[in-house]
Amino acid sequence: ATLAYSAITNNDKIGVIFFSDKIEKFIPPKKGKKHILLIIRELLDFTPENQGTDISVALRYFTDALKKRCTTFLISDFIDTHDFTRQLQIACNRHDVIAIQVYDKRDTSLPDVGLMRMTDLETGTSRWINTSSRRTRQAFSRWWYERQQSMSETFSKCRVDHASIATDEDFAHSLMALFKNRGVR
């Protein structure tokens, strides 16, 4: 997951925080093409040390590290077993936070293919699931829907604009709609 931010006062400083269940890398905000190329290179080459996700750790680090108000893009799949609501509220009191969920549509439902081995990439635990069971597929779809609803409620409660973008979608359309809905702030 990534926390990207830019200084709103001059609109040309950019920085990034890479995180998992810990802060993996922090690139402080700076100006210039050379700095932006460094960030792009890091985005392309970055491999996290840990596999877990703890958004509250990133938000806490972010609010401690940056005192000046800025616009922040919190980019994640938001699959996090930790409650990050409190840290998100604190971040939103100091900064303009925009959440962008990136997800794979294959993660939203289970196909009817019989026995399937599923591995949690964060914990490494595996188990076999019978996807032929309609009840199992419905339970999984319900879990996805409830998780999405909970995430949306958290963002609304914290007054965070957000967009969900599937990996196979044209992200430009979703981002344009997000910014159109935000209007001028």
PDB file of N, CA and C in Angstrom, residues 3 11 14 19 34 46-47 49 53 55 61 70 77 82 86 98 103 111-112 133 141-142 161 166 169-170 174:
ATOM      1  N   LEU A   3       0.998   5.661   0.543  1.00  0.00           N
ATOM      2  CA  LEU A   3       0.419   6.925   0.951  1.00  0.00           C
ATOM      3  C   LEU A   3       1.204   8.001   0.219  1.00  0.00           C
ATOM      4  N   ASN A  11       1.761  23.432  -4.571  1.00  0.00           N
ATOM      5  CA  ASN A  11       1.246  22.473  -5.556  1.00  0.00           C
ATOM      6  C   ASN A  11       2.314  21.766  -6.374  1.00  0.00           C
ATOM      7  N   ILE A  14       6.115  16.875  -3.866  1.00  0.00           N
ATOM      8  CA  ILE A  14       5.477  15.557  -3.793  1.00  0.00           C
ATOM      9  C   ILE A  14       6.343  14.639  -2.950  1.00  0.00           C
ATOM     10  N   PHE A  19       4.026   1.575   2.767  1.00  0.00           N
ATOM     11  CA  PHE A  19       3.783   0.898   4.037  1.00  0.00           C
ATOM     12  C   PHE A  19       3.174  -0.477   3.822  1.00  0.00           C
ATOM     13  N   LYS A  34      13.562  15.684 -11.209  1.00  0.00           N
ATOM     14  CA  LYS A  34      14.471  14.647 -10.716  1.00  0.00           C
ATOM     15  C   LYS A  34      13.832  13.902  -9.535  1.00  0.00           C
ATOM     16  N   PHE A  46       9.779  -1.017  -5.996  1.00  0.00           N
ATOM     17  CA  PHE A  46       9.578  -1.282  -4.578  1.00  0.00           C
ATOM     18  C   PHE A  46       9.024  -2.673  -4.304  1.00  0.00           C
ATOM     19  N   THR A  47       9.637  -3.374  -3.362  1.00  0.00           N
ATOM     20  CA  THR A  47       9.145  -4.651  -2.862  1.00  0.00           C
ATOM     21  C   THR A  47       9.111  -4.551  -1.343  1.00  0.00           C
ATOM     22  N   GLU A  49       9.063  -5.413   2.623  1.00  0.00           N
ATOM     23  CA  GLU A  49       9.667  -6.445   3.469  1.00  0.00           C
ATOM     24  C   GLU A  49       8.584  -7.303   4.115  1.00  0.00           C
ATOM     25  N   THR A  53      -0.914  -5.508   6.420  1.00  0.00           N
ATOM     26  CA  THR A  53      -1.378  -4.153   6.168  1.00  0.00           C
ATOM     27  C   THR A  53      -1.860  -3.547   7.472  1.00  0.00           C
ATOM     28  N   ILE A  55      -3.037   0.305   8.036  1.00  0.00           N
ATOM     29  CA  ILE A  55      -3.189   1.668   7.533  1.00  0.00           C
ATOM     30  C   ILE A  55      -3.001   2.687   8.650  1.00  0.00           C
ATOM     31  N   TYR A  61       2.201   7.882  11.156  1.00  0.00           N
ATOM     32  CA  TYR A  61       3.510   8.364  10.706  1.00  0.00           C
ATOM     33  C   TYR A  61       3.348   9.633   9.874  1.00  0.00           C
ATOM     34  N   CYS A  70      -1.642  19.490   3.645  1.00  0.00           N
ATOM     35  CA  CYS A  70      -1.398  19.048   2.275  1.00  0.00           C
ATOM     36  C   CYS A  70      -2.518  18.134   1.799  1.00  0.00           C
ATOM     37  N   ASP A  77      -5.732  -1.433  -1.086  1.00  0.00           N
ATOM     38  CA  ASP A  77      -6.907  -2.264  -1.312  1.00  0.00           C
ATOM     39  C   ASP A  77      -7.840  -2.178  -0.093  1.00  0.00           C
ATOM     40  N   HIS A  82      -7.032  -4.158  11.059  1.00  0.00           N
ATOM     41  CA  HIS A  82      -6.946  -3.136  12.101  1.00  0.00           C
ATOM     42  C   HIS A  82      -7.959  -2.033  11.830  1.00  0.00           C
ATOM     43  N   ARG A  86      -9.817   6.040  13.737  1.00  0.00           N
ATOM     44  CA  ARG A  86      -9.316   7.130  14.611  1.00  0.00           C
ATOM     45  C   ARG A  86      -8.141   7.855  13.958  1.00  0.00           C
ATOM     46  N   ILE A  98      -7.712  11.931   0.434  1.00  0.00           N
ATOM     47  CA  ILE A  98      -8.499  11.300  -0.621  1.00  0.00           C
ATOM     48  C   ILE A  98      -8.090   9.826  -0.648  1.00  0.00           C
ATOM     49  N   TYR A 103      -8.557  -2.563  -6.527  1.00  0.00           N
ATOM     50  CA  TYR A 103      -8.932  -3.954  -6.278  1.00  0.00           C
ATOM     51  C   TYR A 103      -9.025  -4.729  -7.588  1.00  0.00           C
ATOM     52  N   PRO A 111     -15.641 -17.996  -8.223  1.00  0.00           N
ATOM     53  CA  PRO A 111     -16.185 -18.736  -9.369  1.00  0.00           C
ATOM     54  C   PRO A 111     -16.610 -20.137  -8.924  1.00  0.00           C
ATOM     55  N   ASP A 112     -17.528 -20.734  -9.623  1.00  0.00           N
ATOM     56  CA  ASP A 112     -17.986 -22.094  -9.335  1.00  0.00           C
ATOM     57  C   ASP A 112     -17.047 -23.067 -10.051  1.00  0.00           C
ATOM     58  N   SER A 133     -20.247 -24.897  -3.722  1.00  0.00           N
ATOM     59  CA  SER A 133     -21.305 -24.611  -2.766  1.00  0.00           C
ATOM     60  C   SER A 133     -21.828 -23.184  -2.984  1.00  0.00           C
ATOM     61  N   SER A 141     -19.466 -13.363  -1.321  1.00  0.00           N
ATOM     62  CA  SER A 141     -19.997 -12.131  -1.929  1.00  0.00           C
ATOM     63  C   SER A 141     -20.540 -11.192  -0.862  1.00  0.00           C
ATOM     64  N   ARG A 142     -21.210 -11.758   0.144  1.00  0.00           N
ATOM     65  CA  ARG A 142     -21.729 -10.950   1.250  1.00  0.00           C
ATOM     66  C   ARG A 142     -20.586 -10.302   2.018  1.00  0.00           C
ATOM     67  N   ASP A 161     -13.189  11.901   0.651  1.00  0.00           N
ATOM     68  CA  ASP A 161     -13.616  11.549  -0.698  1.00  0.00           C
ATOM     69  C   ASP A 161     -12.861  10.290  -1.108  1.00  0.00           C
ATOM     70  N   ALA A 166     -11.071  -0.754 -10.180  1.00  0.00           N
ATOM     71  CA  ALA A 166     -10.659  -2.125 -10.471  1.00  0.00           C
ATOM     72  C   ALA A 166      -9.407  -2.100 -11.339  1.00  0.00           C
ATOM     73  N   GLU A 169      -9.922  -1.609 -15.074  1.00  0.00           N
ATOM     74  CA  GLU A 169     -10.671  -0.433 -15.509  1.00  0.00           C
ATOM     75  C   GLU A 169      -9.726   0.683 -15.940  1.00  0.00           C
ATOM     76  N   ASP A 170     -10.273   1.597 -16.711  1.00  0.00           N
ATOM     77  CA  ASP A 170      -9.555   2.821 -17.047  1.00  0.00           C
ATOM     78  C   ASP A 170      -9.621   3.732 -15.822  1.00  0.00           C
ATOM     79  N   SER A 174     -12.499   7.091 -13.532  1.00  0.00           N
ATOM     80  CA  SER A 174     -12.867   7.087 -12.107  1.00  0.00           C
ATOM     81  C   SER A 174     -12.283   8.280 -11.375  1.00  0.00           C
TER      82      SER A 174
END
